C-alpha cells in the first residue's frame, strides 16, 4: 500500500491522474512566485518551480508531490497566457511547428528531495487566424501552459506527439508512480 501524499497543485488534471493510478492523496495548493530567471533552461525551470511548490507546503511527516509544466520552442518558455491576446500570440508562434512540453516533478519529505523532468515533443498543424480565435474564444487555453489543453479541444490542433501523453497533460503518471514506489525502498 502506497503512503498518502500531499499534492501541491490545484490542477484537476493532476488529481484525476493520481486517482486513476490509485495513489492516495490530499491537496494543499502552493502559492508561489512563478517568475523565472531570464534565460533559464526550460528543463531547469520546471524543476525549479516544482521544487518551490513543494518547499512552500513542507510538512515534516508527509511526502509532497509538486509538478509544473511549460511549453518551450527554441528555448522560449510559454507558461499560462496572461490574457486572450497573449493566448493568440502563443498559438500563432506554435502554429505548424514542433515544440517541447516539459513537466518537472519534485518529491519532498523532510530533508529528502528528488526532482526530475519528463519531456514530450508536440507538432501543431498550421493554424488559421480563425481557428486560433475560435479556440481562444472557447476559454480552454487560459489556464494551460502553452495556451492549449491536449485532453480537450486543443487535441484538434495537434498533428502528432512523441513521448508520454500524460507529460503533456501535466503529470507523467507512469514515471511518478514508479518514483513513489521506489521512495520508501531507498
Tab-separated table of C-alpha atoms in Angstrom:
chain	number	residue	atom	x	y	z
A	1	UNK	CA	0.000	0.000	0.000
A	2	UNK	CA	1.404	3.334	-1.050
A	3	UNK	CA	1.603	6.044	1.607
A	4	UNK	CA	-0.690	9.040	1.289
A	5	UNK	CA	0.958	12.015	-0.313
A	6	UNK	CA	0.185	15.714	-0.424
A	7	UNK	CA	-0.343	17.046	-3.932
A	8	UNK	CA	0.917	20.638	-4.085
A	9	UNK	CA	-1.318	21.571	-7.002
A	10	UNK	CA	-4.842	22.730	-7.642
A	11	UNK	CA	-4.810	21.141	-11.117
A	12	UNK	CA	-7.877	18.972	-11.674
A	13	UNK	CA	-5.942	17.044	-14.324
A	14	UNK	CA	-3.205	16.077	-11.856
A	15	UNK	CA	-5.843	14.998	-9.334
A	16	UNK	CA	-7.586	12.833	-11.945
A	17	UNK	CA	-4.316	11.136	-12.893
A	18	UNK	CA	-3.432	10.324	-9.274
A	19	UNK	CA	-6.952	8.978	-8.701
A	20	UNK	CA	-6.707	6.862	-11.867
A	21	UNK	CA	-3.399	5.423	-10.614
A	22	UNK	CA	-4.861	4.650	-7.178
A	23	UNK	CA	-2.444	6.936	-5.329
A	24	UNK	CA	-3.903	8.126	-2.005
A	25	UNK	CA	-3.506	11.890	-1.672
A	26	UNK	CA	-4.796	15.120	-0.234
A	27	UNK	CA	-4.395	18.553	-1.815
A	28	UNK	CA	-2.743	21.679	-0.489
A	29	UNK	CA	-2.250	24.252	-3.202
A	30	UNK	CA	1.077	26.021	-3.154
A	31	UNK	CA	1.043	29.782	-3.618
A	32	UNK	CA	4.475	30.611	-5.033
A	33	UNK	CA	6.046	33.252	-7.204
A	34	UNK	CA	6.301	31.557	-10.604
A	35	UNK	CA	8.614	34.140	-12.149
A	36	UNK	CA	11.763	32.675	-13.643
A	37	UNK	CA	15.313	33.951	-14.057
A	38	UNK	CA	15.996	35.405	-17.505
A	39	UNK	CA	17.352	32.813	-19.947
A	40	UNK	CA	16.759	29.784	-17.710
A	41	UNK	CA	16.683	26.434	-19.489
A	42	UNK	CA	13.086	25.067	-19.672
A	43	UNK	CA	14.067	21.744	-18.034
A	44	UNK	CA	15.673	23.616	-15.130
A	45	UNK	CA	12.676	25.972	-14.981
A	46	UNK	CA	10.039	23.287	-14.394
A	47	UNK	CA	12.166	21.533	-11.783
A	48	UNK	CA	12.792	24.846	-10.015
A	49	UNK	CA	9.072	25.690	-9.966
A	50	UNK	CA	8.094	22.190	-8.767
A	51	UNK	CA	10.706	22.480	-6.001
A	52	UNK	CA	9.379	25.895	-4.949
A	53	UNK	CA	5.849	24.478	-4.713
A	54	UNK	CA	6.973	21.510	-2.610
A	55	UNK	CA	9.016	23.718	-0.278
A	56	UNK	CA	6.105	26.137	0.151
A	57	UNK	CA	3.916	23.494	1.797
A	58	UNK	CA	6.603	21.459	3.530
A	59	UNK	CA	5.261	19.247	6.291
A	60	UNK	CA	7.844	17.139	8.079
A	61	UNK	CA	5.805	13.940	8.262
A	62	UNK	CA	4.305	13.909	4.772
A	63	UNK	CA	5.572	13.156	1.307
A	64	UNK	CA	4.833	16.039	-1.050
A	65	UNK	CA	4.381	15.782	-4.802
A	66	UNK	CA	4.666	19.007	-6.778
A	67	UNK	CA	4.745	19.483	-10.524
A	68	UNK	CA	4.944	22.228	-13.085
A	69	UNK	CA	4.583	22.186	-16.857
A	70	UNK	CA	5.878	24.554	-19.513
A	71	UNK	CA	5.841	24.581	-23.270
A	72	UNK	CA	9.072	25.616	-24.986
A	73	UNK	CA	10.046	26.450	-28.543
A	74	UNK	CA	13.622	27.346	-29.442
A	75	UNK	CA	14.408	27.948	-25.769
A	76	UNK	CA	11.477	30.340	-25.233
A	77	UNK	CA	9.218	29.275	-22.382
A	78	UNK	CA	5.450	29.562	-22.724
A	79	UNK	CA	3.540	29.271	-19.471
A	80	UNK	CA	-0.112	30.085	-18.986
A	81	UNK	CA	-1.281	33.016	-21.114
A	82	UNK	CA	-1.826	36.325	-19.325
A	83	UNK	CA	-4.894	37.212	-21.435
A	84	UNK	CA	-6.641	36.306	-24.702
A	85	UNK	CA	-4.205	38.296	-26.857
A	86	UNK	CA	-1.282	36.506	-25.233
A	87	UNK	CA	-3.012	33.150	-25.870
A	88	UNK	CA	-3.408	34.042	-29.552
A	89	UNK	CA	0.248	35.130	-29.759
A	90	UNK	CA	1.405	31.833	-28.241
A	91	UNK	CA	-0.759	29.758	-30.578
A	92	UNK	CA	0.475	31.731	-33.627
A	93	UNK	CA	4.042	31.053	-32.518
A	94	UNK	CA	3.429	27.304	-32.132
A	95	UNK	CA	1.431	27.003	-35.374
A	96	UNK	CA	2.946	24.464	-37.765
A	97	UNK	CA	5.943	23.825	-35.516
A	98	UNK	CA	7.324	21.130	-33.227
A	99	UNK	CA	7.700	22.246	-29.618
A	100	UNK	CA	8.571	20.595	-26.327
A	101	UNK	CA	6.380	20.116	-23.286
A	102	UNK	CA	8.413	19.751	-20.095
A	103	UNK	CA	6.837	18.603	-16.839
A	104	UNK	CA	9.052	18.911	-13.808
A	105	UNK	CA	8.252	16.887	-10.708
A	106	UNK	CA	9.505	17.251	-7.160
A	107	UNK	CA	9.066	14.658	-4.419
A	108	UNK	CA	9.937	16.020	-0.992
A	109	UNK	CA	9.747	14.603	2.510
A	110	UNK	CA	11.612	16.359	5.295
A	111	UNK	CA	15.168	16.959	4.084
A	112	UNK	CA	14.934	14.374	1.326
A	113	UNK	CA	14.095	15.555	-2.184
A	114	UNK	CA	14.073	14.179	-5.716
A	115	UNK	CA	13.474	16.263	-8.826
A	116	UNK	CA	13.107	15.088	-12.405
A	117	UNK	CA	11.716	16.261	-15.718
A	118	UNK	CA	9.943	14.370	-18.478
A	119	UNK	CA	9.767	15.893	-21.953
A	120	UNK	CA	7.453	15.213	-24.889
A	121	UNK	CA	7.510	16.623	-28.418
A	122	UNK	CA	4.323	18.059	-29.908
A	123	UNK	CA	3.767	19.123	-33.504
A	124	UNK	CA	0.931	21.527	-34.301
A	125	UNK	CA	-0.894	21.718	-37.587
A	126	UNK	CA	-0.619	25.126	-39.260
A	127	UNK	CA	-3.375	27.203	-37.638
A	128	UNK	CA	-5.503	29.847	-39.323
A	129	UNK	CA	-6.393	33.058	-37.503
A	130	UNK	CA	-9.992	31.850	-37.485
A	131	UNK	CA	-9.052	28.549	-35.826
A	132	UNK	CA	-6.922	30.367	-33.237
A	133	UNK	CA	-9.719	32.842	-32.410
A	134	UNK	CA	-12.320	30.075	-32.180
A	135	UNK	CA	-10.131	28.070	-29.801
A	136	UNK	CA	-9.234	31.066	-27.624
A	137	UNK	CA	-12.916	32.108	-27.514
A	138	UNK	CA	-13.713	28.662	-26.044
A	139	UNK	CA	-11.824	29.750	-22.896
A	140	UNK	CA	-9.907	26.481	-22.743
A	141	UNK	CA	-6.392	27.897	-23.304
A	142	UNK	CA	-6.448	30.410	-20.462
A	143	UNK	CA	-5.223	28.212	-17.605
A	144	UNK	CA	-2.890	25.969	-19.573
A	145	UNK	CA	0.814	26.114	-20.326
A	146	UNK	CA	1.343	26.942	-23.978
A	147	UNK	CA	-2.295	28.070	-24.271
A	148	UNK	CA	-3.695	24.640	-25.101
A	149	UNK	CA	-5.001	21.502	-23.457
A	150	UNK	CA	-4.316	18.230	-25.269
A	151	UNK	CA	-7.083	16.494	-23.333
A	152	UNK	CA	-9.709	18.938	-24.622
A	153	UNK	CA	-10.393	20.883	-27.804
A	154	UNK	CA	-6.665	21.524	-28.064
A	155	UNK	CA	-6.323	17.970	-29.367
A	156	UNK	CA	-7.641	19.315	-32.688
A	157	UNK	CA	-4.527	21.492	-33.064
A	158	UNK	CA	-2.067	18.602	-32.843
A	159	UNK	CA	-0.606	16.726	-35.803
A	160	UNK	CA	1.475	14.322	-33.700
A	161	UNK	CA	3.173	13.739	-30.383
A	162	UNK	CA	6.304	11.876	-29.425
A	163	UNK	CA	6.696	10.818	-25.815
A	164	UNK	CA	4.472	10.464	-22.792
A	165	UNK	CA	0.965	11.833	-23.421
A	166	UNK	CA	0.445	12.425	-19.702
A	167	UNK	CA	3.519	14.654	-19.556
A	168	UNK	CA	1.610	16.951	-21.913
A	169	UNK	CA	-1.494	16.726	-19.723
A	170	UNK	CA	0.651	17.849	-16.766
A	171	UNK	CA	1.884	14.801	-14.843
A	172	UNK	CA	3.937	11.887	-16.244
A	173	UNK	CA	1.930	9.491	-14.094
A	174	UNK	CA	3.708	6.231	-15.018
A	175	UNK	CA	7.093	7.679	-14.002
A	176	UNK	CA	5.591	9.329	-10.905
A	177	UNK	CA	4.098	6.028	-9.683
A	178	UNK	CA	7.442	4.270	-10.145
A	179	UNK	CA	9.248	7.021	-8.253
A	180	UNK	CA	6.680	6.827	-5.425
A	181	UNK	CA	7.051	3.044	-5.243
A	182	UNK	CA	10.834	3.419	-5.014
A	183	UNK	CA	10.695	6.276	-2.497
A	184	UNK	CA	10.443	4.050	0.579
A	185	UNK	CA	12.937	1.497	-0.742
A	186	UNK	CA	15.836	3.963	-0.747
